Amino acid sequence: MCGIVGAVAATRDITPVLLEGLKRLEYRGYDSCGVALHRNGQLQRTRSTSRVADLQAQIEADGLTATAGIAHTRWATHGAPLTHNAHPHFSPDRQQRPRIGLVHNGIIENHEALREELQRAGYVFESQTDTEVIAHLVNHLYDHDLFEAVQQAASRLEGAYAIAVFCRDEPHRIVGARQGSPLVVGLGEQANYLASDALALAGTTDRILYLEDGDVVDLQIDRVWITDATQRPVQRDVHVVQAYTAAADLGPYRHYMQKEIFEQPRALGDTFQDLEQTQVAPEVFGDDAWRVFQNIDRLLILACGTSYYAGLTAKYWIEALAKLPVQVEIASEYRYRTSVPHPQTLVVTISQSGETADTLAALKHARGLGMTRTLTICNVATSAMVRECQLNFITRAGAEIGVASTKAFTTQLAALFLLALTLAQTRGLLPAEEEVEHVRALRHLPAAVQSVLALEPQIIAWADAFARRENALFLGRGMHYPIALEGALKLKEISYIHAEAYPAGELKHGPLALVTEHMPVVTVAPNDALLEKLKSNMQEVRARGGQLYVFTDADTRIRSEPGIHVIQLPEHYGMLSPLLHTIPLQLLAYHTACARGTDVDKPRNLAKSVTVE
């Protein structure tokens, strides 16, 4: 959540770099945005509660240029999305001229105590944010050395943060600090950069340093100096990161979400490009994976949001194939309850960004309870989650800009199915002929998804009807129940239609009271062992006048009739059917949101990467 960009250069105007970086990070927060520049010996800022495009227009109209500056796009936590709460925040000198400028991602948990202390020292607060506390604290500690002041301030902060700070009196210097929220350094020629995501620097530099928790970085024109949590000098490895410019370009699509839905065949193909033709290999999860898998007797899956639904689906696969009990926990809840740890547990985290604050905290909590065997399913190879886990599988979905996850979710599902196969194989529970069949099915996924995407015109017709509703119910059974949950989440995220999902067998235990002719009921109805049970549940809806919208397989004999609207998927896909049935639910949510005229890629009150608790 929120985005940071900073830059110092010898002669280059860094304003376009800051603005382009904010555009690339806007999906992480868009309640407000701002830029602060070092100009003519003073700090000057422009802030907006509109989008980055409006901010850019203001800056261009004013003809602002600079060789040093910081910028931010905000997802509001403390304080409403108003201009005085927008970043960057300033702290003045005794003559009330801005001296310190600061941007911040995260939440400072002890901000109230610090605010009271600083108010007693004479500082006046103009915002309701916890961020302004940091700016005044740095100013209070400043004694002609910004790096030292930030080090001292960071030692007093409690919570999660990534900050970028600059000072009027040190014109070619930016200092950054990280604790629990991502921050990267970009290396340039006669220029250096700071950002919360390497995506912000695409096209500017591909040489990236990833800061660790506790790091403080001194960014100057011709040097980068880093100290770790013990305040000792440290070097971080330079990574050459492929530019994300293609992923960040919208191309011919109307929205990033639409683009990412249609990128799923490519994303799945890329995710399995190293998979053997006919068998699975534990080594795809790490060199030590075979030994780890041999010494576990259960799994604990930790995730949030869409990734949690991927974990719920994986529970069905792993228990069916590998015969291992699986516990799936919402990460934000797990660490705050008393649980019963087991040393032979494989702790699996699932995260698109690899920086999800709640999931990282839950992982550390599980490790603290003695469960040290860890694996992550993640889309970002350089993320904190990957560094924290013993094993990993990197999906290759590519950069996902739309807030509502699509290709990241389906690649997570595919990776988790591969994990289920691999665990079954290492336990001697996967006959060779079944292994070949399952691997072939994984390799066929891109083509199978492409055929489902061809159903888009039929789904658009449904979306027009859904757009006139304010409530919807989603039903599924067995391993398709989590897919119903995901479908409901997608619809509510981007169309603002209230939607919820239930196991279809639970209809008579409460949800049936909501069913009327005005309540569309979306049903995931594959041709599996629960189909006949599901048909009975559908009849319960029809008897109450409900309108059924059914995604089914070609051979289920479910046909359209008054009150029942049916779209048939081209084929039943066995155990991988949940992944195929995800696609039409994504398209239904997307086209319903388009019909309602909502901001599909930037839904209200939400942001992409949840890096605060």
XYZ file of C-alpha atoms in Angstrom, residues 69-303:
235
model
C 13.003 15.240 -4.843
C 10.652 12.736 -3.249
C 7.141 11.678 -4.255
C 4.295 9.592 -2.876
C 0.940 8.098 -3.753
C -1.207 7.335 -0.702
C -3.674 4.777 0.600
C -5.148 6.446 3.655
C -4.680 4.922 7.104
C -4.395 7.800 9.594
C -6.433 10.780 8.455
C -8.940 11.205 5.651
C -7.750 11.596 2.026
C -7.499 15.384 2.191
C -4.735 17.645 0.908
C -3.306 18.434 4.348
C -2.954 14.698 5.017
C -1.270 13.991 1.688
C 2.454 13.277 1.514
C 5.127 14.634 1.375
C 5.004 16.139 4.861
C 7.224 19.038 5.878
C 8.724 20.072 9.203
C 9.909 23.700 9.475
C 12.827 25.500 11.084
C 12.409 28.241 13.705
C 11.525 30.742 10.960
C 8.738 28.379 9.801
C 10.491 27.626 6.523
C 10.301 23.951 5.454
C 13.517 22.161 6.444
C 12.663 18.444 6.427
C 10.510 16.694 3.785
C 9.373 13.094 4.215
C 7.232 10.387 2.621
C 6.218 7.198 4.409
C 4.603 3.822 3.824
C 3.385 1.803 6.798
C 1.957 2.504 10.239
C 3.774 3.943 13.260
C 2.240 2.305 16.300
C 3.703 4.709 18.900
C 2.784 7.864 16.983
C 0.507 9.198 19.731
C 3.233 9.180 22.374
C 5.710 10.744 19.949
C 3.159 13.369 18.915
C 2.625 14.432 22.535
C 6.385 14.639 23.106
C 6.919 16.748 19.994
C 3.996 19.038 20.792
C 5.563 19.721 24.173
C 8.749 20.632 22.289
C 6.793 23.230 20.311
C 5.988 21.423 17.059
C 2.616 22.226 15.484
C 0.846 19.452 13.577
C -1.085 20.250 10.416
C -2.350 16.727 9.649
C -3.931 13.725 11.345
C -1.274 11.352 9.978
C 1.296 9.288 11.835
C 3.728 10.301 9.061
C 4.000 13.936 10.152
C 5.257 12.640 13.494
C 8.305 11.130 11.762
C 9.049 14.369 9.892
C 9.013 16.423 13.088
C 11.023 13.768 14.940
C 13.761 13.821 12.295
C 13.762 17.623 12.406
C 13.963 17.578 16.209
C 16.997 15.273 16.079
C 18.683 17.003 13.130
C 22.141 18.442 13.797
C 23.631 19.071 10.341
C 23.671 15.344 9.433
C 20.470 13.963 7.938
C 21.690 10.362 7.933
C 22.424 10.451 11.650
C 19.082 12.110 12.405
C 17.162 9.420 10.472
C 19.125 6.659 12.223
C 18.216 8.106 15.611
C 14.584 8.619 14.610
C 14.251 5.091 13.245
C 15.467 3.662 16.535
C 12.476 5.280 18.237
C 9.786 4.165 15.793
C 7.542 1.193 16.542
C 5.605 -0.450 13.740
C 6.193 -0.909 10.039
C 7.621 1.735 7.766
C 9.548 2.660 4.680
C 10.571 6.308 4.583
C 12.399 8.672 2.269
C 13.637 11.943 3.763
C 15.436 14.977 2.404
C 16.620 18.232 3.913
C 16.749 21.808 2.674
C 20.321 22.184 4.001
C 21.699 19.105 2.185
C 20.526 19.548 -1.414
C 21.893 16.361 -2.995
C 21.030 13.800 -0.361
C 18.065 11.537 0.371
C 18.001 9.152 3.312
C 15.756 6.093 3.389
C 14.911 3.552 6.088
C 13.013 0.290 6.064
C 11.313 -1.808 8.735
C 8.613 -4.228 7.642
C 7.727 -2.344 4.452
C 9.598 -2.718 1.140
C 12.159 -0.216 -0.090
C 14.655 -0.523 -2.947
C 17.586 1.523 -4.235
C 18.157 2.112 -7.944
C 21.695 2.805 -9.151
C 22.204 5.237 -12.031
C 24.872 7.311 -13.741
C 25.467 10.509 -11.777
C 22.104 9.801 -10.162
C 20.602 7.407 -7.634
C 17.014 6.496 -6.846
C 14.785 5.193 -4.079
C 11.413 3.463 -4.461
C 9.011 1.129 -2.707
C 8.994 -1.151 -5.778
C 11.465 -1.681 -8.610
C 8.510 -1.247 -10.987
C 8.614 2.488 -10.261
C 12.115 2.706 -11.755
C 11.439 0.721 -14.930
C 13.032 2.486 -17.858
C 15.200 4.585 -15.525
C 17.558 1.932 -14.147
C 17.667 -1.860 -14.002
C 20.324 -2.081 -11.234
C 18.464 -2.576 -7.972
C 19.469 -3.063 -4.311
C 16.859 -4.583 -2.002
C 17.057 -3.161 1.509
C 16.573 -5.403 4.533
C 14.622 -4.659 7.712
C 16.581 -2.228 9.859
C 18.566 -0.788 6.960
C 19.151 2.950 6.658
C 20.462 4.173 3.299
C 22.297 7.384 2.456
C 21.610 8.266 -1.170
C 23.877 10.819 -2.826
C 24.751 11.583 -6.450
C 27.839 9.401 -6.607
C 27.500 7.025 -3.655
C 25.111 4.794 -1.747
C 25.902 4.034 1.891
C 23.883 1.480 3.907
C 23.899 0.520 7.576
C 21.980 -2.421 9.011
C 19.864 -2.759 12.146
C 23.005 -2.672 14.300
C 24.113 0.573 12.569
C 27.097 -1.197 11.018
C 28.015 -0.560 7.364
C 26.744 -3.284 5.065
C 26.622 -3.993 1.343
C 23.510 -5.301 -0.386
C 23.759 -7.286 -3.599
C 23.041 -5.568 -6.891
C 20.299 -7.280 -8.898
C 19.769 -6.602 -12.587
C 15.990 -6.462 -12.851
C 14.286 -6.812 -16.205
C 12.312 -3.707 -17.057
C 8.595 -4.071 -16.426
C 7.657 -1.559 -19.095
C 5.726 -4.060 -21.194
C 3.748 -5.253 -18.177
C 2.996 -1.675 -17.160
C 1.745 -0.661 -20.625
C -1.985 -1.072 -21.142
C -1.737 -1.816 -24.862
C -5.054 -2.387 -26.655
C -6.991 -3.283 -23.506
C -9.520 -1.094 -21.758
C -8.201 -1.854 -18.261
C -5.230 -3.632 -16.712
C -7.590 -6.196 -15.211
C -8.835 -7.139 -18.672
C -5.268 -7.314 -19.948
C -4.233 -9.533 -17.044
C -7.219 -11.857 -17.469
C -6.164 -12.452 -21.069
C -2.505 -12.878 -20.091
C -3.317 -15.994 -18.070
C -2.467 -18.547 -20.775
C 0.960 -16.928 -21.124
C 1.420 -16.651 -17.346
C 0.606 -20.333 -16.807
C 2.910 -21.389 -19.619
C 5.744 -19.322 -18.176
C 5.141 -20.661 -14.666
C 5.696 -24.218 -15.867
C 8.426 -23.586 -18.421
C 10.897 -25.609 -16.312
C 8.530 -28.500 -15.645
C 9.586 -31.914 -16.926
C 7.493 -33.410 -19.717
C 6.138 -36.386 -17.784
C 7.129 -36.103 -14.116
C 7.480 -33.761 -11.189
C 10.731 -33.012 -9.385
C 10.932 -31.765 -5.783
C 13.914 -29.586 -6.760
C 11.602 -27.016 -8.375
C 10.766 -25.977 -4.804
C 14.424 -25.749 -3.757
C 17.528 -27.889 -3.543
C 16.569 -29.188 -0.098
C 12.924 -29.837 -0.921
C 13.058 -33.634 -1.124
C 14.560 -33.928 2.369
C 12.082 -31.414 3.804
C 9.086 -33.128 2.194
C 10.239 -36.472 3.575
C 10.171 -35.124 7.124
C 6.754 -33.515 7.405
C 3.405 -34.967 8.414
C 1.086 -31.975 7.921
C 0.832 -28.520 6.347
C -0.109 -25.094 7.644
C -1.057 -22.647 4.884
C -0.963 -18.922 5.728
C -2.408 -16.312 3.376
